[in-house]
């Protein structure tokens, strides 16, 4: 008798596996792509990750993903105005890319469905590591998205905004961007919509030598949506990436950030804001690999937790043995404003090189009473004073982005959240 | 830091990987047959003349243990341990249990003498203790030689003697081996054993619950300040023998006790297993200070041999305003898996963890703490200093959590790592979990190597390179060293210097 | 006492040549001032004298009492009597200043074949030296240079110099960061160390310090070479007319 039985599948696992059989005939892809989809669904069949998987310790996906909506062919999402006026907008509506696209000099855009069909998108579908549940889910189901190529030396004066918008059901999207040597761009990734959706979104960014990119992820899903996202980037020699992530919505959110410095002189900056309300479960997990010498990174994450929200930040910095002269600093600061809310943080350092300067700091606090007292002593009522302090706490991170149009656009999103939840 | 010069001198005198305590003693031993089974547990229990409830407790733990798997989450790698290939009981034939000093086998006394722990009771004369000690004066180099500390000497599976029992008894303090406590004070043991680390806690704790052989028992009654330092000195001697010690310390209301633990083992090519459980209980207003200098044999320069040290240490601040403080200097063992923790249950209770973990050669350390804030106004402090050299891996793993009702929980954590050489690794894995809005947690961590600027500055004053590094390292660990009783601090500093020997240049 | 011959040196990391054929001789009993604009190689020269590994001597030699010191490590140079008062003294956390002084003084004694100092004698020497520099003993119980103000660090450097009794003292921009009172105390400290068998090299940008410590010779360093030497009047001339004139003549 075999006593080691596979644990019973959850309704969500069953729904995903069934959906794959149903959708198979509709999914684009050549032989290689389809084989990768098969591998991916096999990974899902072996079970969604539980808290026993270290990288999913605080987000037991198997338990938290109670159900999965069906694909909804009738869902009709509409494109929205970009956060920075004049941006070139590339919308993906209900998981489908557009055929009518703006033209920008030095930028070539291809629909991802085409790259799946001809197989050229196949190499990007491989999972990273052993616990890549989001990658597997996306690889199994991804049908569309964009691939954007910014040619060498191109300097964009307006942002490109990639919109992933849904109106319920399931959407699985991939956004690939290659930035050529010496090119400069601002890229906005909007994640929003309505309805009880399941969204998986994988962004892949490749930075050539000396490329300089600011990438903004603005996630404002409804409090009924499950949002499973991944951002992966490789930084070439002297490349510079500033990644800004704002999570201000969603019921169950996991945003993974996987960054690797592959060229000397690469410089990575992460600035994150998590605005958590209601009963959201929001998990930001970063894995940063310093794989070559002389690279630098700084990460600053600010979290505001209200209501019954549960927030997580996991940040792991790996400094490889040959990555001498690495300079890495990470800070995670949380304002826990509610007794029903909670925040967990795990800032890890894994260091195999000796000539490095690495550090991290983390705090969880409530509002500083002396600051509150000071404002109230100047005649500001407590509610307003609290609001000012909380906003200032997160706005600091935004103000660091020294592009006025972006700072204004993000502050507007911030204000919107505070009006809704303040 | 008076030890610096001495550290260097001693380092110089020692050849590569000369573990000072690596000698082996030929003593006739009484052993249980190899392997683990219910019969072996019955054998141990019978040897110890235990009451039936104790045997039942052990058997229950054993039955649970066979269903468990070894934990895999720590950053340590080692070949699978064959638990049936070990001896679980070994006691010197001449001294099969605790006895009075005059009856201990002189050969055993010589072992402890050689280890620098003379088992004798020196008179404590009022007024002769050093009073106006200048900070620059060398204190006596060994806490045990000062004769002001009571020692429970554990040799493989048994306690061979406990000193100063009479004097302690006069103060109402019970200090004896756990085997003796099970026979003589069953009501206390029954009440507290397993109440902090339940038999089902984890793989190694469960194993320990089934097969523990000896360890120390301390009971400090209400209102009593223990009149001297208490100490247990663990010695593993016999080949292929696991040591499973069990220590239980209870401080009743308002009591205070400071306890030290030291350990060494012979140098052998085979790995040896040490799986201990330590439970501390502090009632209202009580304070327990627990210091460890862990110097088990670390293995040789090629990574052969050494002790596998899998230890569960936990303190329960059960009473209001109680305090438990852990201080550890970890320099030995091939593998260290150890997380001395505090459960801050009582309101206004506090926990502290001060740690220095030094790894060299092929050593692997995965150590840290848990501070579980349950009561109101509880506070905790963690200071961890990791030093990795050679080919070693040194991980700090710690958890701080504030539960819903832990209003005003406070934690401050600082963990710094120092890397010496480019073949080693230093890792920091802290978990912070806040479920109360009034909690305030602060955590900071750094990893760096000794700065060239600092080294150059010190050398410019005429101090040679190795000594310059020792000086800077001693500065790096000072916050923790200060937490140790003074004589222990000197010993610990020397040990750190010796552990890092050969790592420079 | 010190003889630098056609010294060429570069930064190991990137190969930049900083010292380009420098010649300088300082005799026992002499106080030599080395002046020069920013970037002329003044601080580099002090580091090279003390043996910092970041710089590589590619040509020439440094003789100290007739012996080349290029093969000696920093500690060996220090115990042979070369002392560098740093422009930016290092902070070393956890290492008590007193303990550091004791170890350093005993290393000097060991090099001379003397017994380590007895504690009371050590304390007496430190107390006397500290008193002469108006330093509080409480400061010496703190970790080395940690949390010291700029002025306190400089005083601590001079204190170390007094206690270690070097033969060749190199003072790198010792006047920077000092207010006028501290400058006076530090200068008095240096002047007290003047003796026929000791040479002092003062590296400075301004003439200010030289009003308090009168130099016997003044050397202008520019682009890694001594371009002009003279007596103390040269310093006054530089103060009045700037470096431009001297540099112009040399060019």
Short mmCIF file of N, CA, C and O in Angstrom, two decimals, chain A residues 54 57-58 310 314 321-322 324-325 336-367, chain B residues 73 75 393 395 397 399 404 408 410 415 419-449:
data_model
loop_
_atom_site.label_atom_id
_atom_site.label_comp_id
_atom_site.label_asym_id
_atom_site.label_seq_id
_atom_site.Cartn_x
_atom_site.Cartn_y
_atom_site.Cartn_z
N UNK A 54 9.97 28.33 1.04
CA UNK A 54 10.50 29.50 1.73
C UNK A 54 10.12 30.83 1.06
O UNK A 54 9.72 31.77 1.73
N UNK A 57 6.65 31.90 1.95
CA UNK A 57 6.39 31.72 3.38
C UNK A 57 5.18 32.52 3.88
O UNK A 57 4.39 32.05 4.68
N UNK A 58 5.11 33.76 3.42
CA UNK A 58 4.03 34.62 3.93
C UNK A 58 2.82 34.68 3.00
O UNK A 58 1.84 35.32 3.29
N UNK A 310 -2.94 43.01 5.04
CA UNK A 310 -1.76 42.24 5.41
C UNK A 310 -0.70 42.51 4.35
O UNK A 310 -0.95 42.33 3.16
N UNK A 314 9.59 40.97 1.03
CA UNK A 314 10.76 40.10 1.14
C UNK A 314 11.79 40.62 0.16
O UNK A 314 11.47 40.81 -1.02
N UNK A 321 30.22 35.39 -5.60
CA UNK A 321 31.61 35.37 -5.12
C UNK A 321 32.52 36.33 -5.87
O UNK A 321 33.42 36.92 -5.29
N UNK A 322 32.28 36.50 -7.17
CA UNK A 322 33.19 37.35 -7.92
C UNK A 322 32.71 38.80 -7.98
O UNK A 322 33.34 39.64 -8.58
N UNK A 324 32.93 41.47 -6.45
CA UNK A 324 33.61 42.35 -5.50
C UNK A 324 33.19 43.79 -5.75
O UNK A 324 32.70 44.13 -6.81
N UNK A 325 33.38 44.62 -4.71
CA UNK A 325 33.07 46.06 -4.78
C UNK A 325 31.59 46.32 -5.00
O UNK A 325 31.21 47.34 -5.57
N UNK A 336 2.23 51.06 10.52
CA UNK A 336 1.13 50.15 10.78
C UNK A 336 0.08 50.97 11.51
O UNK A 336 0.28 51.37 12.65
N UNK A 337 -1.04 51.27 10.82
CA UNK A 337 -1.99 52.23 11.38
C UNK A 337 -3.22 51.56 11.97
O UNK A 337 -4.10 52.23 12.47
N UNK A 338 -3.29 50.26 11.90
CA UNK A 338 -4.49 49.60 12.40
C UNK A 338 -4.10 48.36 13.20
O UNK A 338 -3.17 47.65 12.85
N UNK A 339 -4.84 48.12 14.28
CA UNK A 339 -4.56 46.94 15.10
C UNK A 339 -4.96 45.66 14.41
O UNK A 339 -4.54 44.58 14.81
N UNK A 340 -5.77 45.78 13.36
CA UNK A 340 -6.17 44.57 12.64
C UNK A 340 -5.25 44.28 11.46
O UNK A 340 -5.34 43.23 10.85
N UNK A 341 -4.42 45.24 11.14
CA UNK A 341 -3.51 45.04 10.01
C UNK A 341 -2.24 44.36 10.47
O UNK A 341 -1.98 44.23 11.66
N UNK A 342 -1.47 43.88 9.53
CA UNK A 342 -0.17 43.32 9.89
C UNK A 342 0.83 43.49 8.75
O UNK A 342 0.46 43.60 7.59
N UNK A 343 2.07 43.54 9.13
CA UNK A 343 3.12 43.64 8.10
C UNK A 343 4.29 42.76 8.50
O UNK A 343 4.72 42.76 9.65
N UNK A 344 4.76 41.99 7.54
CA UNK A 344 5.92 41.13 7.79
C UNK A 344 7.00 41.48 6.79
O UNK A 344 6.71 41.74 5.62
N UNK A 345 8.21 41.48 7.26
CA UNK A 345 9.29 41.80 6.33
C UNK A 345 10.47 40.87 6.56
O UNK A 345 10.76 40.47 7.67
N UNK A 346 11.09 40.53 5.47
CA UNK A 346 12.24 39.63 5.53
C UNK A 346 13.31 40.15 4.57
O UNK A 346 13.30 39.84 3.39
N UNK A 347 14.17 41.03 5.05
CA UNK A 347 15.22 41.55 4.18
C UNK A 347 16.47 40.68 4.31
O UNK A 347 17.13 40.66 5.34
N UNK A 348 16.78 39.93 3.29
CA UNK A 348 17.90 38.97 3.40
C UNK A 348 19.14 39.44 2.67
O UNK A 348 19.05 40.03 1.61
N UNK A 349 20.27 39.13 3.26
CA UNK A 349 21.54 39.36 2.56
C UNK A 349 22.24 38.01 2.42
O UNK A 349 22.38 37.28 3.40
N UNK A 350 22.64 37.69 1.22
CA UNK A 350 23.37 36.44 0.97
C UNK A 350 24.68 36.85 0.33
O UNK A 350 24.70 37.23 -0.85
N UNK A 351 25.75 36.81 1.09
CA UNK A 351 26.96 37.44 0.58
C UNK A 351 28.13 36.48 0.50
O UNK A 351 28.50 35.86 1.49
N UNK A 352 28.69 36.37 -0.68
CA UNK A 352 29.80 35.45 -0.92
C UNK A 352 31.08 36.17 -1.34
O UNK A 352 32.05 35.54 -1.70
N UNK A 353 31.05 37.49 -1.38
CA UNK A 353 32.25 38.25 -1.76
C UNK A 353 32.64 39.09 -0.55
O UNK A 353 31.77 39.54 0.19
N UNK A 354 33.94 39.27 -0.33
CA UNK A 354 34.30 39.96 0.91
C UNK A 354 34.45 41.46 0.76
O UNK A 354 34.23 42.20 1.69
N UNK A 355 34.77 41.92 -0.45
CA UNK A 355 35.05 43.35 -0.57
C UNK A 355 33.78 44.09 -0.98
O UNK A 355 33.66 44.56 -2.11
N UNK A 356 32.83 44.14 -0.07
CA UNK A 356 31.52 44.70 -0.40
C UNK A 356 31.06 45.58 0.76
O UNK A 356 31.56 45.48 1.87
N UNK A 357 30.13 46.45 0.46
CA UNK A 357 29.46 47.20 1.52
C UNK A 357 27.97 46.95 1.32
O UNK A 357 27.39 47.40 0.35
N UNK A 358 27.39 46.18 2.21
CA UNK A 358 25.98 45.85 2.08
C UNK A 358 25.29 46.11 3.41
O UNK A 358 25.85 45.87 4.46
N UNK A 359 24.06 46.55 3.32
CA UNK A 359 23.33 46.76 4.55
C UNK A 359 21.85 46.78 4.30
O UNK A 359 21.42 47.01 3.17
N UNK A 360 21.09 46.51 5.35
CA UNK A 360 19.66 46.74 5.22
C UNK A 360 19.11 47.21 6.53
O UNK A 360 19.67 46.97 7.59
N UNK A 361 18.02 47.91 6.45
CA UNK A 361 17.36 48.37 7.66
C UNK A 361 15.88 48.16 7.46
O UNK A 361 15.38 48.19 6.35
N UNK A 362 15.18 47.89 8.56
CA UNK A 362 13.75 47.74 8.46
C UNK A 362 13.14 48.29 9.73
O UNK A 362 13.70 48.12 10.82
N UNK A 363 12.02 48.96 9.61
CA UNK A 363 11.32 49.42 10.80
C UNK A 363 9.83 49.18 10.60
O UNK A 363 9.33 49.18 9.48
N UNK A 364 9.17 48.95 11.71
CA UNK A 364 7.71 48.96 11.72
C UNK A 364 7.34 49.87 12.88
O UNK A 364 7.79 49.66 14.01
N UNK A 365 6.57 50.87 12.61
CA UNK A 365 6.23 51.82 13.67
C UNK A 365 4.82 52.35 13.46
O UNK A 365 4.20 52.11 12.43
N UNK A 366 4.34 53.12 14.44
CA UNK A 366 3.16 53.91 14.18
C UNK A 366 3.64 55.34 13.93
O UNK A 366 4.84 55.60 13.88
N UNK A 367 2.70 56.25 13.77
CA UNK A 367 3.08 57.63 13.49
C UNK A 367 3.86 58.18 14.68
O UNK A 367 3.53 57.91 15.83
N UNK B 73 15.40 23.68 6.36
CA UNK B 73 15.41 25.10 6.00
C UNK B 73 16.70 25.84 6.33
O UNK B 73 16.97 26.90 5.80
N UNK B 75 20.66 26.92 6.43
CA UNK B 75 21.70 26.94 5.41
C UNK B 75 22.90 26.11 5.89
O UNK B 75 23.98 26.63 6.15
N UNK B 393 30.56 29.21 6.08
CA UNK B 393 29.30 29.89 5.80
C UNK B 393 28.69 30.26 7.14
O UNK B 393 28.56 29.43 8.03
N UNK B 395 25.45 32.20 8.88
CA UNK B 395 24.10 32.75 8.67
C UNK B 395 23.49 33.22 9.98
O UNK B 395 23.52 32.50 10.98
N UNK B 397 19.89 33.98 11.43
CA UNK B 397 18.48 33.78 11.12
C UNK B 397 17.67 34.16 12.36
O UNK B 397 17.89 33.58 13.42
N UNK B 399 13.87 35.83 14.15
CA UNK B 399 12.47 36.20 13.98
C UNK B 399 12.03 37.09 15.12
O UNK B 399 12.33 36.81 16.29
N UNK B 404 -1.26 40.15 18.26
CA UNK B 404 -2.33 41.15 18.35
C UNK B 404 -2.37 41.87 19.70
O UNK B 404 -2.58 43.07 19.75
N UNK B 408 2.44 47.92 22.50
CA UNK B 408 3.73 48.57 22.80
C UNK B 408 4.94 47.63 22.78
O UNK B 408 5.91 47.86 23.50
N UNK B 410 8.38 46.31 21.71
CA UNK B 410 9.54 47.03 21.20
C UNK B 410 10.65 46.05 20.86
O UNK B 410 10.95 45.16 21.66
N UNK B 415 22.38 43.38 13.35
CA UNK B 415 23.26 42.26 13.06
C UNK B 415 24.28 42.64 12.01
O UNK B 415 23.94 43.08 10.93
N UNK B 419 33.46 39.79 6.86
CA UNK B 419 34.03 38.72 6.04
C UNK B 419 35.54 38.88 6.01
O UNK B 419 36.05 39.97 5.81
N UNK B 420 36.22 37.77 6.23
CA UNK B 420 37.68 37.78 6.14
C UNK B 420 38.06 36.77 5.07
O UNK B 420 37.91 35.57 5.27
N UNK B 421 38.47 37.25 3.91
CA UNK B 421 38.78 36.36 2.79
C UNK B 421 37.61 36.28 1.84
O UNK B 421 36.47 36.60 2.19
N UNK B 422 37.87 35.83 0.60
CA UNK B 422 36.82 35.87 -0.41
C UNK B 422 36.24 34.50 -0.73
O UNK B 422 35.59 34.32 -1.74
N UNK B 423 36.47 33.52 0.14
CA UNK B 423 35.92 32.18 -0.11
C UNK B 423 34.80 31.84 0.86
O UNK B 423 34.27 30.75 0.84
N UNK B 424 34.46 32.79 1.74
CA UNK B 424 33.45 32.49 2.76
C UNK B 424 32.16 33.25 2.43
O UNK B 424 32.13 34.06 1.52
N UNK B 425 31.12 32.95 3.17
CA UNK B 425 29.84 33.63 2.93
C UNK B 425 29.22 34.09 4.24
O UNK B 425 29.36 33.43 5.26
N UNK B 426 28.56 35.25 4.19
CA UNK B 426 27.84 35.75 5.37
C UNK B 426 26.42 36.06 4.94
O UNK B 426 26.21 36.72 3.93
N UNK B 427 25.46 35.58 5.70
CA UNK B 427 24.07 35.70 5.28
C UNK B 427 23.21 36.19 6.43
O UNK B 427 23.46 35.83 7.59
N UNK B 428 22.25 36.99 6.10
CA UNK B 428 21.39 37.56 7.13
C UNK B 428 19.95 37.31 6.72
O UNK B 428 19.55 37.74 5.65
N UNK B 429 19.22 36.59 7.54
CA UNK B 429 17.83 36.27 7.21
C UNK B 429 16.92 36.62 8.38
O UNK B 429 16.62 35.78 9.22
N UNK B 430 16.51 37.87 8.46
CA UNK B 430 15.63 38.23 9.56
C UNK B 430 14.16 38.20 9.15
O UNK B 430 13.83 38.56 8.03
N UNK B 431 13.32 37.77 10.03
CA UNK B 431 11.87 37.79 9.78
C UNK B 431 11.26 38.76 10.80
O UNK B 431 11.50 38.61 12.00
N UNK B 432 10.53 39.73 10.32
CA UNK B 432 9.86 40.66 11.24
C UNK B 432 8.37 40.59 10.98
O UNK B 432 7.94 40.80 9.85
N UNK B 433 7.59 40.34 12.01
CA UNK B 433 6.16 40.17 11.83
C UNK B 433 5.41 40.99 12.87
O UNK B 433 5.48 40.69 14.06
N UNK B 434 4.74 42.05 12.42
CA UNK B 434 4.03 42.92 13.36
C UNK B 434 2.54 42.82 13.14
O UNK B 434 2.06 43.01 12.02
N UNK B 435 1.82 42.50 14.21
CA UNK B 435 0.37 42.43 14.11
C UNK B 435 -0.27 43.39 15.10
O UNK B 435 -1.40 43.22 15.50
N UNK B 436 0.49 44.34 15.55
CA UNK B 436 -0.06 45.31 16.48
C UNK B 436 0.45 46.69 16.11
O UNK B 436 1.65 46.89 15.96
N UNK B 437 -0.49 47.63 15.98
CA UNK B 437 -0.13 48.96 15.47
C UNK B 437 0.79 49.71 16.42
O UNK B 437 1.48 50.64 16.00
N UNK B 438 0.79 49.35 17.69
CA UNK B 438 1.64 50.09 18.63
C UNK B 438 3.03 49.46 18.74
O UNK B 438 3.86 49.93 19.50
N UNK B 439 3.26 48.42 17.97
CA UNK B 439 4.58 47.78 18.01
C UNK B 439 5.60 48.71 17.35
O UNK B 439 5.27 49.47 16.45
N UNK B 440 6.81 48.63 17.83
CA UNK B 440 7.87 49.41 17.20
C UNK B 440 9.09 48.52 17.04
O UNK B 440 9.70 48.10 18.02
N UNK B 441 9.40 48.21 15.79
CA UNK B 441 10.52 47.32 15.50
C UNK B 441 11.57 48.09 14.70
O UNK B 441 11.24 48.78 13.75
N UNK B 442 12.78 47.91 15.08
CA UNK B 442 13.85 48.49 14.29
C UNK B 442 14.89 47.42 14.02
O UNK B 442 15.30 46.71 14.94
N UNK B 443 15.30 47.35 12.81
CA UNK B 443 16.27 46.32 12.43
C UNK B 443 17.33 46.96 11.56
O UNK B 443 17.02 47.70 10.65
N UNK B 444 18.57 46.69 11.84
CA UNK B 444 19.61 47.14 10.93
C UNK B 444 20.66 46.06 10.78
O UNK B 444 20.95 45.33 11.72
N UNK B 445 21.19 45.96 9.60
CA UNK B 445 22.19 44.92 9.34
C UNK B 445 23.23 45.46 8.37
O UNK B 445 22.90 46.23 7.48
N UNK B 446 24.46 45.07 8.58
CA UNK B 446 25.50 45.45 7.63
C UNK B 446 26.41 44.26 7.38
O UNK B 446 26.54 43.38 8.22
N UNK B 447 27.01 44.25 6.22
CA UNK B 447 28.04 43.26 5.93
C UNK B 447 29.21 43.99 5.29
O UNK B 447 29.00 44.80 4.40
N UNK B 448 30.38 43.73 5.76
CA UNK B 448 31.53 44.40 5.16
C UNK B 448 32.78 43.61 5.48
O UNK B 448 32.74 42.61 6.18
N UNK B 449 33.88 44.04 4.92
CA UNK B 449 35.14 43.45 5.35
C UNK B 449 35.85 44.50 6.20
O UNK B 449 35.39 45.63 6.33
#
